Structure formats: structure tokens, C-alpha cells
Amino acid sequence: MGAATTRQRRRPRAVPWVLLGIWVAVLALAWPLAGKLGDVQKDRAVDYLPASADSTQVAKIQEQLPGGETTELVLVYHRDGGLTAADRKTAAGQAAAVDRQLKLVATPTGVASKDGTTLMYAVASTAPGTDEEKRDAFVNDVRDVVKGGNGLSADVGGSGALATDASEVYESLDGPLLYTTVAVVAVLLVLIYRSPFLWLVPLVVAGVANFLSMGVAYGLNQAFGTSVSGQSSGIMTILVFGAGTDYALLIVSRYREELRRVERPYDAMVVALRGCGPAVLASSGTVAAGLFCLLAADLNSSRGMGPLGAVGVLSALVAMLTLLPALLVVLGRRVFWPIVPAFGSTPKKRRSLFASMGSSAGRRPLAVLGAGAVLLGALALGAFNLPGNLKQEDSFTSKPDSIAAMETLAEAYPERGTQPINVIVPTDKTDELLGRARSVPGVDSVERGRTAEKWTELSVVAKAPPQTSAETATIEALRDELDPSGAYVGGPSAEQLDLKDTNARDRLVVVPIVLAAVLLVLVALLRSLVAPLLLLLAVVAVWGASLGIGGLVFGPLFGFDGTDPGLGLLSFVFLVALGVDYGIFLMHRMREECLEGAETGAAALTALRTTGGVIASAGLVLAATFAVLTNMPMVQLVELGFVIAVGVLLDTFLVRTYLVTSASLALGDKVWWPGPLSRRPLTPTPPAREEPELAPVR
């Protein structure tokens, strides 16, 4: 009997060390794979474009033409008072040097502006090498040749230069994004835990989860060809640290509560995981399900973000449910120093902020609910003030050379296009389609390009400036005229048009799928239909209000000239999936109280009092991690980070604390319909239990 008891005691002690050993092995396997993720990251236009669009087909066929995909640039020379003869000679000499040294597709010809201040040369190359390597090398070589001076500005613009500048920005994000995220999470954890040691444990675990996610993402790329872009890998890192820290806050808070009731740390952790484990599993499952729904999107960048985001969330889940508990049990109670939760101790009683908020909501729940709904609706009206679609030249928060060149061109050549529209036609129909393209309204010129066995490339210049409504009309007219004959119309402006149209299509397809997937997870967890619908309605309202706030600040405050076409869909997926997290934490605890006999109204107040702190802490951490994106140099990332951060804060401090609690108080047991809790016999409401608040925000 004594030997059996000894073995039982040794076995629990060995479990944490076994888990630590497994994680050491996992990390050893994942580390070299994680280091290769950057090698498969692609940020070409074709990696972001819609899979079925004309512009995607053009990009793919261009790779098959002699020399591969063409890199197109515009050399822009400008002097405010008008170009001198010396300026024109300098420009011609540099253009000739570029042609001579870099083997252009065609000899460049200068086109002067009507006011005589600007001269532009269109150049293109199909230099050997991989697609991104050849593009970036060609752009940098051209920039080495093109130089201004003495009042003459010389910039390199065009689609190739824009793509190179964007690629350099994405490549530079990995380090700053990771370091800034870690620093922000570390500061918040120190403030939340008020311990010199405890904050480091979840942060280390999140770092391990990040390496695991990078290794898995690389494995998916090699096995299934999953696309990896700078945007998707950056979002994956944000999700690992944001969602992972949220799960850690819930687990640590419940563990600290159980340490006061259970003597041995191992047993206390088992009880804590049994209590909060279902909520954490449902939370991560909801986020992963929502992200996997992006696989239904036609846009390559959105579809590729789904698996990578889900990998990040699931890696965080596995690490927080295994590695974090193992470390905490091994370190014992001393990790909470200086506020150690001793066995049998009682936390100091204090008036909880969230108890006060619950009481205020409980006095007039319908009035609070109505006021909150009106506020969210009013904020959502700001979405009508969102800027129009984001143009390529407006996608940087700073102004690289390519943007300066495009701005100069737009001002100097308002009457004509400055970048070609690429048209791919069947080779056996080239002459016929060449003539038909020249007859399309809005077309200024058409030149024959490269030819392969099946396809021939035409370079079309529109009369209207790039990415204007007039040029868009020209592109649509070209497609109407040429598409029936098997031709494809692409190029930078066509790509932006396809991005806008495909995002509109994806919203109609993906949004219902996300709502259905999240609803199924919530119904399975809460055994109810009303409560899940309430949570979904709340997060959709938060999404609308967040976009509305973006509409109020993007143009007037941030100075943005456009809105990323994918902002609506991506922000919806993230806010619905992540916002439901906090609803799960709150509703799951409420359901636990009801199962123990509490009336729904009292259970709602108890759940808010006991989980309000951890929800607020988790919301602050998640909002702060996404707010890191607002410091990045890409407008798309700034807009996405801002909307999600604002939405998480609204969800945390308004929706969860006031609106969901008020709705639960107003509905009573009906919130659990049609589950068994909705059919309970009416009994006197027992007094609310006095419980310690979890992870109070200081």
C-alpha cells in the first residue's frame, strides 16, 4: 500500500518534467525549419492577386514568355523652373547607360511634359534570376545609374519600383515587429502580475510557440504549397503573442485561485485546467475556425492568411496548455513572489471595479442595453466616411523614391497614362486583337511586345492617368472587347481593380461561413442558441463601430488617401473570432454558476466580477499587440492594426462588461434557450458567492 502511494506521488511529479523534455525536442526540430520561413516568403503581386482574375493570368503567362516576368520602370527627371538643355542631355545619357548596361527589352524614348518641367523614360527588363531577385536587382541597378543634382530631381518609379519598395518594407518588418510585440507584452504582463518573475514565464512560452508556428508554417508550405507573405507571417506572430498571452492570463488566474484551495501545485493546476480548459479550447477553436474560413476566399493573400493564422493560434494553444502548466508547477508557488497565494489563505476583500460596473448594469439593464446599442450604431455611421480604395502610390506611410516619382508623373502628365496596361493575347490572333485594342475608347497607343508559341504580350497606354475612374473605364472596355477572344488584361491598375472586385466577392462568401462556423462552436460549448446569437450580434456591432471610428480618423487625423480593399473582410474575421473569445470566457463562467444552482442574473454578475479582471487584462494585451501594426510603414497594416485594436477595446470594456451582462440580466434563463438551463423551475435566488477577482487590472 505504501509503495503504491509512493508511485502515485512520483508520477505527478514526473509529468511536468516529461512535458518539458518533449518541448525541448519539439523546439530542436522546429528551430531550423523556422529559420527557413523567410526563404519561402513571397510578396509579388501574383502572390496577393485573386486566383481567377485576368491580372493573375497575365502575371502567370508573363513568367512563361522569353525572359520571364517583365519588370517595368519609369525614369522621372524634373526641375521646377523647367528642364535645361543640360538636364535633357543628362537624362538621355543615363537612359542610354541603363539600356546599355542592363539589356532592356526596348530602347527607351523620352516623353516630355507639356509644361517642360518633366521628362520620363519607360524602361523594362527580363534579366535572368528568380522573379523577386531579378526585379529587386534590376531596380537597384537602375537607381545606381539614375542620379540628379544641382536642382534636377531624378527618381525611379513604376510598378517594379513600387513592388521593390514594398518588398523591402515587408522584409524589414520581421525583426521590429517581433521585438516591439515582445516588449509591449512584457510591459503589460509586469503591470498585471506585479511580480519580477511571473511575467517572464508566459512570455517565454509565447516565444516558443512562435518558433513552433514558424516551423509548422514552413512545413505546410513545403507539403501543400501554402502561400507565405510578409503580411500573413506578421499577422501570425501577432496572433501567437496576443492570443497566447490571453490564454496564459486565464490559466494563471485560475491556477492562482486554486492554489489557495489546493495544497499541491500539481493538483491545483489539474483543477485549474479542468475549470478553464473548455473555455480556452473553445476560444482557440473559434479563432482557428474563423481563420480557416478564409480558405473560401478567392484573394490569394486572404486565402493564404487563413492557415498561417490558424497555425499561430493552435501553436499558442498547445504551448499554453502543456508547456506553461509544466513550468508553473516546476517553479511552484514562489513564482508568484512577492504576492504568494498560500494554501488556505483568503485574498484581501475589496470592492471590485467590475462588481461596480455589474451593479450599475443590473439596476437598469434595458436602459444600459439600449444606450450601448445606440452608441455602437452611431459610431458605425463613420464607416461612410472611409476614404476610397487605396492606390499603390498611397500605400506607404513614408515617401520612398517610387512614390515621389509617381507623384511627379501625376502632376506633370495629367492628360495621359504613365504606366502600361499589359494585355496577353493568343499569338494566332495578335494582328486582329492589336487593331481592336487600338480602337477601344480611352486607349492612347498599343505596342507589340514579346511573343511565345501560344501567347503574345501587348503594351497598352491609356489616355487617362493611372488608377483614375477614366483609366478604370478603359480597362473594363478592353476586357469587354478582348476577353471573348481569349485575351487577358492585366498590369498594376488592373490588379488594383481586381483586388477591389474580389474583396467585394469574398465578403459575400466568407462572412456567412465565418458566422456559421463560430455559431456552431458557441452552440456546442454553451448548449444554447440565444446566448451564441447574442455574442455574435455583439461582435458584429463592434466590427461596424470600429470601422466607423476608422472612417473618422483615417483621413482627417492620419492623412490616409485610401482604404485597403481587404480591410473590411480581414477586420471582420479577426474581430468576430477574437471578440467571441471574451464572450466565451464570460458566458462559460456564467454557465458554471448556473449549473451550481445560481439564477442567471446573479450568475452574470458573479461571472463579471470573477472574470472581469482577466478579460480586461487579456483585452489590453491583445489590443496592444495589434496596435504594434500601427507603427509599421505600410498603410494596409496600420489600418488593420488600428481597427482591430479599437474593436478589441470596445469589446472588452463596453460590450462584455455592460451590454452582454445587461442582456443576460434582462433575458434571465431565456438566454440558455433551448438548453435545459432555460427550463429550470423558478427558485429563490441564492446570494451571490464572494469570490476573488481574477487578474485585476492595476
XYZ file of C-alpha atoms in Angstrom, residues 20 23-24 27 31 178 181-182 185-186 189 193 196-212 240-241 244-245 248 315-316 319-320 323-324 327-328 331 335:
44
model
C 9.457 19.914 -20.584
C 9.102 20.571 -25.654
C 12.880 20.632 -25.784
C 11.919 23.111 -30.220
C 14.141 25.780 -34.828
C 8.706 40.740 -33.181
C 5.436 42.906 -29.783
C 7.578 41.182 -27.151
C 3.546 42.216 -23.957
C 6.358 42.189 -21.378
C 2.462 41.460 -18.013
C 1.165 40.462 -12.351
C 9.513 40.295 -11.022
C 9.416 36.689 -12.254
C 5.911 35.597 -13.207
C 5.635 37.807 -16.321
C 8.614 36.063 -17.890
C 7.004 32.603 -17.913
C 4.108 33.312 -20.330
C 6.404 35.443 -22.466
C 8.942 32.634 -22.864
C 6.170 30.164 -23.643
C 4.752 32.528 -26.284
C 8.225 32.811 -27.825
C 8.497 29.021 -28.015
C 5.023 28.877 -29.578
C 6.126 31.439 -32.162
C 9.077 29.279 -33.228
C 6.766 26.276 -33.405
C 0.747 33.900 -31.282
C 1.689 36.544 -28.736
C -1.324 33.043 -26.414
C -0.958 35.667 -23.701
C -1.980 32.381 -20.259
C 0.546 26.624 -31.623
C -0.194 29.122 -28.855
C 2.060 25.657 -25.679
C -0.192 27.321 -23.111
C 4.419 23.961 -21.537
C 3.024 26.791 -19.403
C 6.806 25.419 -15.992
C 4.451 26.828 -13.380
C 8.595 26.593 -10.297
C 6.989 32.191 -8.978
